[in-house]
Amino acid sequence: MARPREFDEDTVLEAATQRFWTNGYEATSMRDLADHTGMTTPSLYNAFGDKRAIYRLVLDRYVRRALESCSAIFGDDDPPLRALERYFDALIEETRADALQKGCFVVNTALEVAPHDADFRDLVTNVFDRIEKYLRDCIANGQSDGTIRTKLPAADLARLFLSATLGIRVLARTSSERELLTGVVRPLFALLRTK
Amino acid sequence: MARPREFDEDTVLEAATQRFWTNGYEATSMRDLADHTGMTTPSLYNAFGDKRAIYRLVLDRYVRRALESCSAIFGDDDPPLRALERYFDALIEETRADALQKGCFVVNTALEVAPHDADFRDLVTNVFDRIEKYLRDCIANGQSDGTIRTKLPAADLARLFLSATLGIRVLARTSSERELLTGVVRPLFALLRTK
DNA sequence: TTTGTTTTATATCGATCGTCATAAAACATG
DNA sequence: CATGTTTTATGACGATCGATATAAAACAAA
């Protein structure tokens, strides 16, 4: 197998993720990636392909982990209301800890890249749909077992919860004193409790 | 006053707005602006300053109009619930008509430019705060006159409504069959109606 | 008509962009 | 040790980036 690689693939992809995530696609150059990964640009091309391919690679990696995290929250046998609580707690905690204001990599992609790139638009749409489905199924389960009392359609509620999630992700990118995200979530749970 | 300008300032700024709005800051070059405004790049520099100044100029113009639109909705003497209805109707209609998936210029700026530019971050924060205040005052008024029955804090509700707005703006940028935005809004009004 | 001022168009600056040709270096296999 | 394969580093390609120097063109004021 010839000359061995001198870099750790996971470390390099993680560094590349950080650059694209914080600065976006256009504002991140291949030389910037090289500097922050410790590789040279030809090595990056040889190992992972061109700039777009690398972006796709690290975004897929990010999405995989994000959806695994979602699966862990909603796949547990926690009661639906408790799962939703964990979902928003995780979202708020991640936002609070986001000192660099990276927000959500998928949402950033949705606004900068997706509008003029069909492949990434499909990816983003797919992620949003899956999150919406997690929320919808969870809410529907809660309505079935009576722990969620509202009679509003689970489909509508899921879309609202998804939109609130995306809105929080937008706010996270501009930060400031706007960490009062609990205020966003509180009425959502009040909504689930009402008849 | 020397040689007269050969361009119409408003037409040029409108064209520049469209380019920055649809493609973002980094993906829009000065030559692209020149092509779509009918001006040459030196004329653009002479008339409006450098790229950042032009972006700021057209964004300010956009914000002014957007806030005027908000002021018209919430400044009318419509009952609070009716004002909120008009607010979301306008948002949904604008999104439906947004064939180019431009979304909201301010939200796009919040994600691409604001994180690494304090001036634009201040602008975005200011706009979000003002919209939140419109919503909060409107909801508080409705609670005072009894047309909004929920006892939830108007501050929390306003933050949720703002987040939902931003979420819709994110969805608008990826479009597809996701025009079921009425589903997002329906539970919000149900929330206002409940005790 | 002359002078002064501003906008125009041409042409181009150095810097940086994404990408790659090239060949030396480091291994496995024979 | 020799051969083949892959990764490495150097250096540079053409294209495009934001921004300007320059001077002609078009007006107002004198």
GROMACS .gro file of C-alpha atoms (C1' of nucleotides) in nm:
model
  450
    1MET     CA    1   0.000   0.000   0.000
    2ALA     CA    2   0.284   0.241  -0.079
    3ARG     CA    3   0.373   0.547   0.125
    4PRO     CA    4   0.162   0.579   0.439
    5ARG     CA    5  -0.045   0.888   0.515
    6GLU     CA    6   0.107   1.125   0.764
    7PHE     CA    7  -0.226   1.272   0.877
    8ASP     CA    8  -0.513   1.145   1.085
    9GLU     CA    9  -0.821   1.156   0.866
   10ASP     CA   10  -1.061   1.222   1.149
   11THR     CA   11  -0.851   1.506   1.285
   12VAL     CA   12  -0.823   1.666   0.942
   13LEU     CA   13  -1.194   1.636   0.867
   14GLU     CA   14  -1.278   1.781   1.207
   15ALA     CA   15  -1.052   2.082   1.142
   16ALA     CA   16  -1.205   2.131   0.799
   17THR     CA   17  -1.550   2.111   0.953
   18GLN     CA   18  -1.467   2.389   1.196
   19ARG     CA   19  -1.348   2.620   0.917
   20PHE     CA   20  -1.647   2.565   0.687
   21TRP     CA   21  -1.887   2.573   0.980
   22THR     CA   22  -1.765   2.903   1.122
   23ASN     CA   23  -1.677   3.089   0.804
   24GLY     CA   24  -1.903   2.935   0.542
   25TYR     CA   25  -1.823   2.788   0.202
   26GLU     CA   26  -1.720   3.092  -0.001
   27ALA     CA   27  -1.519   3.258   0.276
   28THR     CA   28  -1.310   2.945   0.333
   29SER     CA   29  -1.026   2.894   0.083
   30MET     CA   30  -0.837   2.576   0.012
   31ARG     CA   31  -0.524   2.743   0.149
   32ASP     CA   32  -0.712   2.822   0.468
   33LEU     CA   33  -0.810   2.457   0.494
   34ALA     CA   34  -0.450   2.355   0.434
   35ASP     CA   35  -0.325   2.586   0.708
   36HIS     CA   36  -0.574   2.463   0.965
   37THR     CA   37  -0.544   2.095   0.882
   38GLY     CA   38  -0.165   2.090   0.865
   39MET     CA   39  -0.184   1.950   0.513
   40THR     CA   40  -0.083   2.099   0.179
   41THR     CA   41  -0.347   2.174  -0.082
   42PRO     CA   42  -0.228   1.898  -0.320
   43SER     CA   43  -0.255   1.651  -0.034
   44LEU     CA   44  -0.610   1.767   0.033
   45TYR     CA   45  -0.701   1.722  -0.334
   46ASN     CA   46  -0.535   1.383  -0.345
   47ALA     CA   47  -0.703   1.259  -0.031
   48PHE     CA   48  -1.053   1.406  -0.053
   49GLY     CA   49  -1.112   1.570  -0.392
   50ASP     CA   50  -1.189   1.932  -0.470
   51LYS     CA   51  -1.331   2.201  -0.244
   52ARG     CA   52  -1.695   2.112  -0.302
   53ALA     CA   53  -1.626   1.744  -0.237
   54ILE     CA   54  -1.455   1.827   0.091
   55TYR     CA   55  -1.745   2.047   0.198
   56ARG     CA   56  -1.986   1.769   0.113
   57LEU     CA   57  -1.773   1.519   0.301
   58VAL     CA   58  -1.755   1.715   0.625
   59LEU     CA   59  -2.120   1.818   0.602
   60ASP     CA   60  -2.226   1.455   0.561
   61ARG     CA   61  -2.013   1.371   0.862
   62TYR     CA   62  -2.181   1.646   1.062
   63VAL     CA   63  -2.529   1.538   0.953
   64ARG     CA   64  -2.460   1.175   1.043
   65ARG     CA   65  -2.369   1.271   1.396
   66ALA     CA   66  -2.653   1.517   1.433
   67LEU     CA   67  -2.911   1.262   1.324
   68GLU     CA   68  -2.755   1.000   1.552
   69SER     CA   69  -2.799   1.247   1.835
   70CYS     CA   70  -3.163   1.293   1.738
   71SER     CA   71  -3.212   0.921   1.712
   72ALA     CA   72  -3.067   0.878   2.060
   73ILE     CA   73  -3.309   1.133   2.202
   74PHE     CA   74  -3.625   1.014   2.030
   75GLY     CA   75  -3.531   0.647   2.007
   76ASP     CA   76  -3.499   0.609   2.381
   77ASP     CA   77  -3.803   0.483   2.560
   78ASP     CA   78  -3.845   0.810   2.742
   79PRO     CA   79  -4.200   0.942   2.756
   80PRO     CA   80  -4.265   1.176   2.460
   81LEU     CA   81  -4.275   1.492   2.668
   82ARG     CA   82  -3.946   1.399   2.829
   83ALA     CA   83  -3.790   1.336   2.486
   84LEU     CA   84  -3.901   1.678   2.364
   85GLU     CA   85  -3.757   1.828   2.680
   86ARG     CA   86  -3.424   1.659   2.617
   87TYR     CA   87  -3.434   1.774   2.254
   88PHE     CA   88  -3.472   2.141   2.340
   89ASP     CA   89  -3.243   2.122   2.641
   90ALA     CA   90  -2.969   1.989   2.415
   91LEU     CA   91  -3.040   2.261   2.158
   92ILE     CA   92  -3.025   2.538   2.418
   93GLU     CA   93  -2.718   2.399   2.588
   94GLU     CA   94  -2.537   2.366   2.255
   95THR     CA   95  -2.629   2.723   2.171
   96ARG     CA   96  -2.513   2.852   2.508
   97ALA     CA   97  -2.178   2.677   2.468
   98ASP     CA   98  -2.136   2.805   2.111
   99ALA     CA   99  -1.885   3.080   2.186
  100LEU     CA  100  -1.779   3.108   1.822
  101GLN     CA  101  -2.142   3.146   1.713
  102LYS     CA  102  -2.117   2.870   1.459
  103GLY     CA  103  -2.488   2.797   1.482
  104CYS     CA  104  -2.596   2.486   1.290
  105PHE     CA  105  -2.386   2.369   0.995
  106VAL     CA  106  -2.695   2.250   0.809
  107VAL     CA  107  -2.883   2.577   0.856
  108ASN     CA  108  -2.578   2.773   0.746
  109THR     CA  109  -2.563   2.552   0.437
  110ALA     CA  110  -2.934   2.598   0.378
  111LEU     CA  111  -2.888   2.972   0.344
  112GLU     CA  112  -2.554   3.003   0.171
  113VAL     CA  113  -2.516   2.699  -0.052
  114ALA     CA  114  -2.851   2.524  -0.095
  115PRO     CA  115  -3.027   2.798  -0.295
  116HIS     CA  116  -2.796   2.752  -0.594
  117ASP     CA  117  -2.689   2.388  -0.558
  118ALA     CA  118  -2.950   2.117  -0.601
  119ASP     CA  119  -2.745   1.845  -0.431
  120PHE     CA  120  -2.706   2.043  -0.112
  121ARG     CA  121  -3.066   2.156  -0.127
  122ASP     CA  122  -3.172   1.792  -0.131
  123LEU     CA  123  -2.947   1.717   0.163
  124VAL     CA  124  -3.084   2.007   0.366
  125THR     CA  125  -3.444   1.926   0.280
  126ASN     CA  126  -3.386   1.566   0.379
  127VAL     CA  127  -3.242   1.662   0.717
  128PHE     CA  128  -3.527   1.901   0.790
  129ASP     CA  129  -3.781   1.639   0.691
  130ARG     CA  130  -3.626   1.380   0.919
  131ILE     CA  131  -3.619   1.613   1.217
  132GLU     CA  132  -3.977   1.709   1.147
  133LYS     CA  133  -4.071   1.341   1.139
  134TYR     CA  134  -3.897   1.273   1.471
  135LEU     CA  135  -4.095   1.559   1.623
  136ARG     CA  136  -4.424   1.458   1.460
  137ASP     CA  137  -4.400   1.094   1.566
  138CYS     CA  138  -4.301   1.191   1.917
  139ILE     CA  139  -4.590   1.435   1.952
  140ALA     CA  140  -4.836   1.187   1.803
  141ASN     CA  141  -4.719   0.924   2.052
  142GLY     CA  142  -4.776   1.166   2.337
  143GLN     CA  143  -5.123   1.241   2.211
  144SER     CA  144  -5.201   0.870   2.191
  145ASP     CA  145  -5.097   0.792   2.546
  146GLY     CA  146  -5.258   1.108   2.680
  147THR     CA  147  -4.945   1.277   2.811
  148ILE     CA  148  -4.984   1.547   2.545
  149ARG     CA  149  -5.332   1.685   2.583
  150THR     CA  150  -5.361   1.927   2.294
  151LYS     CA  151  -5.581   1.816   2.006
  152LEU     CA  152  -5.392   2.023   1.751
  153PRO     CA  153  -5.263   1.817   1.456
  154ALA     CA  154  -4.923   1.665   1.533
  155ALA     CA  155  -4.817   1.763   1.179
  156ASP     CA  156  -4.876   2.132   1.250
  157LEU     CA  157  -4.708   2.116   1.587
  158ALA     CA  158  -4.405   1.941   1.441
  159ARG     CA  159  -4.368   2.211   1.178
  160LEU     CA  160  -4.388   2.479   1.444
  161PHE     CA  161  -4.129   2.301   1.657
  162LEU     CA  162  -3.901   2.266   1.357
  163SER     CA  163  -3.940   2.632   1.268
  164ALA     CA  164  -3.868   2.732   1.627
  165THR     CA  165  -3.557   2.514   1.614
  166LEU     CA  166  -3.437   2.682   1.295
  167GLY     CA  167  -3.515   3.022   1.440
  168ILE     CA  168  -3.305   2.949   1.746
  169ARG     CA  169  -3.026   2.841   1.513
  170VAL     CA  170  -3.046   3.177   1.338
  171LEU     CA  171  -3.037   3.364   1.669
  172ALA     CA  172  -2.740   3.154   1.779
  173ARG     CA  173  -2.541   3.292   1.486
  174THR     CA  174  -2.580   3.653   1.604
  175SER     CA  175  -2.558   3.578   1.973
  176SER     CA  176  -2.526   3.872   2.209
  177GLU     CA  177  -2.752   3.876   2.511
  178ARG     CA  178  -3.005   3.669   2.322
  179GLU     CA  179  -2.955   3.356   2.523
  180LEU     CA  180  -3.304   3.384   2.657
  181LEU     CA  181  -3.389   3.091   2.437
  182THR     CA  182  -3.574   2.927   2.719
  183GLY     CA  183  -3.833   3.197   2.659
  184VAL     CA  184  -3.882   3.061   2.311
  185VAL     CA  185  -3.932   2.707   2.428
  186ARG     CA  186  -4.153   2.769   2.732
  187PRO     CA  187  -4.469   2.854   2.535
  188LEU     CA  188  -4.415   2.548   2.317
  189PHE     CA  189  -4.451   2.318   2.615
  190ALA     CA  190  -4.741   2.521   2.746
  191LEU     CA  191  -4.902   2.454   2.410
  192LEU     CA  192  -4.862   2.078   2.449
  193ARG     CA  193  -5.017   2.088   2.794
  194THR     CA  194  -5.335   2.275   2.700
  195LYS     CA  195  -5.649   2.094   2.600
  196MET     CA  196  -2.266   7.053  -1.071
  197ALA     CA  197  -2.043   6.905  -1.339
  198ARG     CA  198  -2.125   6.602  -1.552
  199PRO     CA  199  -2.463   6.453  -1.471
  200ARG     CA  200  -2.506   6.090  -1.371
  201GLU     CA  201  -2.631   5.860  -1.641
  202PHE     CA  202  -2.788   5.609  -1.403
  203ASP     CA  203  -3.094   5.612  -1.184
  204GLU     CA  204  -2.975   5.560  -0.829
  205ASP     CA  205  -3.284   5.377  -0.714
  206THR     CA  206  -3.277   5.139  -1.010
  207VAL     CA  207  -2.910   5.063  -0.953
  208LEU     CA  208  -2.952   5.005  -0.580
  209GLU     CA  209  -3.249   4.781  -0.645
  210ALA     CA  210  -3.048   4.571  -0.891
  211ALA     CA  211  -2.758   4.548  -0.645
  212THR     CA  212  -3.003   4.444  -0.374
  213GLN     CA  213  -3.128   4.158  -0.587
  214ARG     CA  214  -2.776   4.025  -0.648
  215PHE     CA  215  -2.662   4.041  -0.286
  216TRP     CA  216  -2.997   3.911  -0.163
  217THR     CA  217  -3.006   3.606  -0.389
  218ASN     CA  218  -2.637   3.517  -0.401
  219GLY     CA  219  -2.499   3.651  -0.074
  220TYR     CA  220  -2.204   3.878  -0.006
  221GLU     CA  221  -1.906   3.659  -0.093
  222ALA     CA  222  -2.061   3.503  -0.401
  223THR     CA  223  -2.140   3.842  -0.553
  224SER     CA  224  -1.847   4.015  -0.722
  225MET     CA  225  -1.813   4.381  -0.811
  226ARG     CA  226  -1.808   4.281  -1.178
  227ASP     CA  227  -2.134   4.096  -1.126
  228LEU     CA  228  -2.282   4.408  -0.972
  229ALA     CA  229  -2.155   4.614  -1.265
  230ASP     CA  230  -2.311   4.376  -1.517
  231HIS     CA  231  -2.650   4.375  -1.349
  232THR     CA  232  -2.664   4.747  -1.276
  233GLY     CA  233  -2.543   4.858  -1.619
  234MET     CA  234  -2.262   5.051  -1.458
  235THR     CA  235  -1.886   5.001  -1.468
  236THR     CA  236  -1.697   4.909  -1.153
  237PRO     CA  237  -1.518   5.247  -1.129
  238SER     CA  238  -1.855   5.420  -1.148
  239LEU     CA  239  -1.984   5.201  -0.866
  240TYR     CA  240  -1.683   5.285  -0.652
  241ASN     CA  241  -1.715   5.654  -0.732
  242ALA     CA  242  -2.085   5.667  -0.658
  243PHE     CA  243  -2.124   5.438  -0.358
  244GLY     CA  244  -1.785   5.334  -0.220
  245ASP     CA  245  -1.637   4.988  -0.193
  246LYS     CA  246  -1.813   4.651  -0.193
  247ARG     CA  247  -1.883   4.648   0.178
  248ALA     CA  248  -2.024   5.000   0.166
  249ILE     CA  249  -2.257   4.905  -0.118
  250TYR     CA  250  -2.376   4.599   0.070
  251ARG     CA  251  -2.440   4.811   0.375
  252LEU     CA  252  -2.622   5.069   0.165
  253VAL     CA  253  -2.863   4.826   0.003
  254LEU     CA  254  -2.915   4.634   0.326
  255ASP     CA  255  -3.005   4.956   0.507
  256ARG     CA  256  -3.245   5.032   0.228
  257TYR     CA  257  -3.403   4.689   0.262
  258VAL     CA  258  -3.429   4.719   0.640
  259ARG     CA  259  -3.590   5.060   0.619
  260ARG     CA  260  -3.865   4.926   0.397
  261ALA     CA  261  -3.911   4.610   0.598
  262LEU     CA  262  -3.950   4.801   0.922
  263GLU     CA  263  -4.188   5.045   0.754
  264SER     CA  264  -4.396   4.746   0.652
  265CYS     CA  265  -4.393   4.622   1.011
  266SER     CA  266  -4.484   4.965   1.139
  267ALA     CA  267  -4.777   4.976   0.898
  268ILE     CA  268  -4.907   4.644   1.024
  269PHE     CA  269  -4.866   4.702   1.396
  270GLY     CA  270  -4.919   5.078   1.390
  271ASP     CA  271  -5.265   5.048   1.243
  272ASP     CA  272  -5.546   5.050   1.489
  273ASP     CA  273  -5.640   4.696   1.401
  274PRO     CA  274  -5.713   4.473   1.698
  275PRO     CA  275  -5.396   4.291   1.812
  276LEU     CA  276  -5.504   3.950   1.690
  277ARG     CA  277  -5.589   4.097   1.350
  278ALA     CA  278  -5.246   4.264   1.332
  279LEU     CA  279  -5.072   3.936   1.408
  280GLU     CA  280  -5.284   3.772   1.141
  281ARG     CA  281  -5.178   4.034   0.888
  282TYR     CA  282  -4.816   3.994   0.996
  283PHE     CA  283  -4.806   3.620   0.930
  284ASP     CA  284  -5.026   3.642   0.621
  285ALA     CA  285  -4.776   3.885   0.471
  286LEU     CA  286  -4.488   3.660   0.568
  287ILE     CA  287  -4.647   3.353   0.414
  288GLU     CA  288  -4.756   3.535   0.100
  289GLU     CA  289  -4.409   3.680   0.051
  290THR     CA  290  -4.261   3.333   0.094
  291ARG     CA  291  -4.505   3.180  -0.151
  292ALA     CA  292  -4.422   3.443  -0.412
  293ASP     CA  293  -4.047   3.404  -0.357
  294ALA     CA  294  -3.974   3.197  -0.666
  295LEU     CA  295  -3.599   3.271  -0.649
  296GLN     CA  296  -3.589   3.158  -0.287
  297LYS     CA  297  -3.423   3.475  -0.170
  298GLY     CA  298  -3.565   3.438   0.178
  299CYS     CA  299  -3.502   3.739   0.402
  300PHE     CA  300  -3.204   3.963   0.331
  301VAL     CA  301  -3.149   4.028   0.702
  302VAL     CA  302  -3.157   3.660   0.795
  303ASN     CA  303  -2.918   3.579   0.512
  304THR     CA  304  -2.688   3.851   0.643
  305ALA     CA  305  -2.725   3.720   0.998
  306LEU     CA  306  -2.579   3.386   0.892
  307GLU     CA  307  -2.318   3.482   0.635
  308VAL     CA  308  -2.184   3.823   0.736
  309ALA     CA  309  -2.284   3.906   1.093
  310PRO     CA  310  -2.074   3.637   1.267
  311HIS     CA  311  -1.748   3.801   1.162
  312ASP     CA  312  -1.850   4.166   1.126
  313ALA     CA  313  -1.955   4.360   1.434
  314ASP     CA  314  -2.130   4.638   1.241
  315PHE     CA  315  -2.360   4.400   1.060
  316ARG     CA  316  -2.415   4.199   1.375
  317ASP     CA  317  -2.538   4.514   1.544
  318LEU     CA  318  -2.767   4.588   1.254
  319VAL     CA  319  -2.915   4.238   1.255
  320THR     CA  320  -2.955   4.234   1.632
  321ASN     CA  321  -3.128   4.569   1.617
  322VAL     CA  322  -3.375   4.452   1.352
  323PHE     CA  323  -3.457   4.134   1.544
  324ASP     CA  324  -3.505   4.333   1.863
  325ARG     CA  325  -3.744   4.574   1.695
  326ILE     CA  326  -3.953   4.300   1.543
  327GLU     CA  327  -3.961   4.124   1.879
  328LYS     CA  328  -4.079   4.448   2.040
  329TYR     CA  329  -4.356   4.493   1.783
  330LEU     CA  330  -4.473   4.141   1.858
  331ARG     CA  331  -4.441   4.179   2.235
  332ASP     CA  332  -4.631   4.507   2.251
  333CYS     CA  333  -4.900   4.373   2.023
  334ILE     CA  334  -4.947   4.059   2.229
  335ALA     CA  335  -4.943   4.254   2.554
  336ASN     CA  336  -5.213   4.484   2.416
  337GLY     CA  337  -5.425   4.186   2.326
  338GLN     CA  338  -5.385   4.045   2.673
  339SER     CA  339  -5.487   4.379   2.823
  340ASP     CA  340  -5.807   4.411   2.626
  341GLY     CA  341  -5.891   4.044   2.668
  342THR     CA  342  -5.879   3.944   2.301
  343ILE     CA  343  -5.572   3.730   2.374
  344ARG     CA  344  -5.665   3.497   2.653
  345THR     CA  345  -5.341   3.317   2.729
  346LYS     CA  346  -5.165   3.419   3.050
  347LEU     CA  347  -4.821   3.326   2.920
  348PRO     CA  348  -4.571   3.613   2.938
  349ALA     CA  349  -4.589   3.834   2.630
  350ALA     CA  350  -4.206   3.840   2.630
  351ASP     CA  351  -4.188   3.462   2.590
  352LEU     CA  352  -4.458   3.457   2.325
  353ALA     CA  353  -4.287   3.733   2.130
  354ARG     CA  354  -3.961   3.539   2.130
  355LEU     CA  355  -4.140   3.229   2.007
  356PHE     CA  356  -4.313   3.426   1.732
  357LEU     CA  357  -3.983   3.581   1.628
  358SER     CA  358  -3.813   3.241   1.622
  359ALA     CA  359  -4.096   3.096   1.417
  360THR     CA  360  -4.058   3.387   1.176
  361LEU     CA  361  -3.686   3.325   1.138
  362GLY     CA  362  -3.750   2.954   1.097
  363ILE     CA  363  -3.993   3.021   0.814
  364ARG     CA  364  -3.730   3.243   0.656
  365VAL     CA  365  -3.484   2.954   0.668
  366LEU     CA  366  -3.735   2.717   0.512
  367ALA     CA  367  -3.811   2.974   0.243
  368ARG     CA  368  -3.449   2.954   0.129
  369THR     CA  369  -3.472   2.579   0.056
  370SER     CA  370  -3.825   2.586  -0.075
  371SER     CA  371  -3.954   2.272  -0.243
  372GLU     CA  372  -4.292   2.145  -0.135
  373ARG     CA  373  -4.246   2.309   0.201
  374GLU     CA  374  -4.502   2.578   0.149
  375LEU     CA  375  -4.713   2.431   0.425
  376LEU     CA  376  -4.615   2.727   0.634
  377THR     CA  377  -4.971   2.777   0.742
  378GLY     CA  378  -4.914   2.465   0.948
  379VAL     CA  379  -4.644   2.647   1.138
  380VAL     CA  380  -4.862   2.944   1.213
  381ARG     CA  381  -5.185   2.766   1.304
  382PRO     CA  382  -5.069   2.639   1.645
  383LEU     CA  383  -4.935   2.986   1.727
  384PHE     CA  384  -5.281   3.134   1.707
  385ALA     CA  385  -5.426   2.840   1.891
  386LEU     CA  386  -5.180   2.923   2.165
  387LEU     CA  387  -5.306   3.282   2.187
  388ARG     CA  388  -5.665   3.162   2.216
  389THR     CA  389  -5.614   2.917   2.501
  390LYS     CA  390  -5.652   3.019   2.865
  391DT     C1'  391  -1.508   8.033  -2.449
  392DT     C1'  392  -1.249   7.923  -2.067
  393DT     C1'  393  -1.217   7.705  -1.612
  394DG     C1'  394  -1.345   7.380  -1.267
  395DT     C1'  395  -1.586   6.974  -1.124
  396DT     C1'  396  -1.784   6.534  -1.157
  397DT     C1'  397  -1.887   6.113  -1.409
  398DT     C1'  398  -1.761   5.825  -1.747
  399DA     C1'  399  -1.482   5.433  -1.987
  400DT     C1'  400  -1.042   5.188  -2.062
  401DA     C1'  401  -0.708   4.934  -1.893
  402DT     C1'  402  -0.482   4.730  -1.541
  403DC     C1'  403  -0.279   4.672  -1.072
  404DG     C1'  404  -0.119   4.314  -0.717
  405DA     C1'  405  -0.341   3.959  -0.453
  406DT     C1'  406  -0.576   3.563  -0.414
  407DC     C1'  407  -0.871   3.213  -0.594
  408DG     C1'  408  -0.925   2.681  -0.714
  409DT     C1'  409  -0.653   2.353  -0.918
  410DC     C1'  410  -0.277   2.082  -1.088
  411DA     C1'  411   0.201   1.923  -1.307
  412DT     C1'  412   0.599   1.754  -1.135
  413DA     C1'  413   0.907   1.494  -0.890
  414DA     C1'  414   1.106   1.354  -0.457
  415DA     C1'  415   0.998   1.067  -0.044
  416DA     C1'  416   0.824   0.655   0.190
  417DC     C1'  417   0.640   0.248   0.196
  418DA     C1'  418   0.498  -0.285   0.011
  419DT     C1'  419   0.609  -0.640  -0.288
  420DG     C1'  420   0.911  -0.907  -0.575
  421DC     C1'  421   1.813  -0.443  -0.389
  422DA     C1'  422   1.484  -0.332  -0.755
  423DT     C1'  423   1.008  -0.221  -0.885
  424DG     C1'  424   0.556  -0.029  -0.827
  425DT     C1'  425   0.236   0.253  -0.580
  426DT     C1'  426   0.083   0.619  -0.303
  427DT     C1'  427   0.165   1.042  -0.047
  428DT     C1'  428   0.434   1.415   0.007
  429DA     C1'  429   0.614   1.914  -0.094
  430DT     C1'  430   0.743   2.273  -0.434
  431DG     C1'  431   0.599   2.572  -0.745
  432DA     C1'  432   0.311   2.762  -1.056
  433DC     C1'  433  -0.093   2.770  -1.388
  434DG     C1'  434  -0.490   3.075  -1.574
  435DA     C1'  435  -0.883   3.300  -1.387
  436DT     C1'  436  -1.087   3.610  -1.110
  437DC     C1'  437  -1.093   3.893  -0.706
  438DG     C1'  438  -1.143   4.399  -0.508
  439DA     C1'  439  -0.981   4.823  -0.615
  440DT     C1'  440  -0.755   5.231  -0.900
  441DA     C1'  441  -0.475   5.527  -1.209
  442DT     C1'  442  -0.570   5.773  -1.596
  443DA     C1'  443  -0.783   6.061  -1.901
  444DA     C1'  444  -1.166   6.167  -2.201
  445DA     C1'  445  -1.656   6.329  -2.176
  446DA     C1'  446  -2.027   6.623  -2.007
  447DC     C1'  447  -2.196   6.953  -1.761
  448DA     C1'  448  -2.209   7.449  -1.451
  449DA     C1'  449  -2.008   7.876  -1.358
  450DA     C1'  450  -1.713   8.250  -1.494
   0.00000   0.00000   0.00000
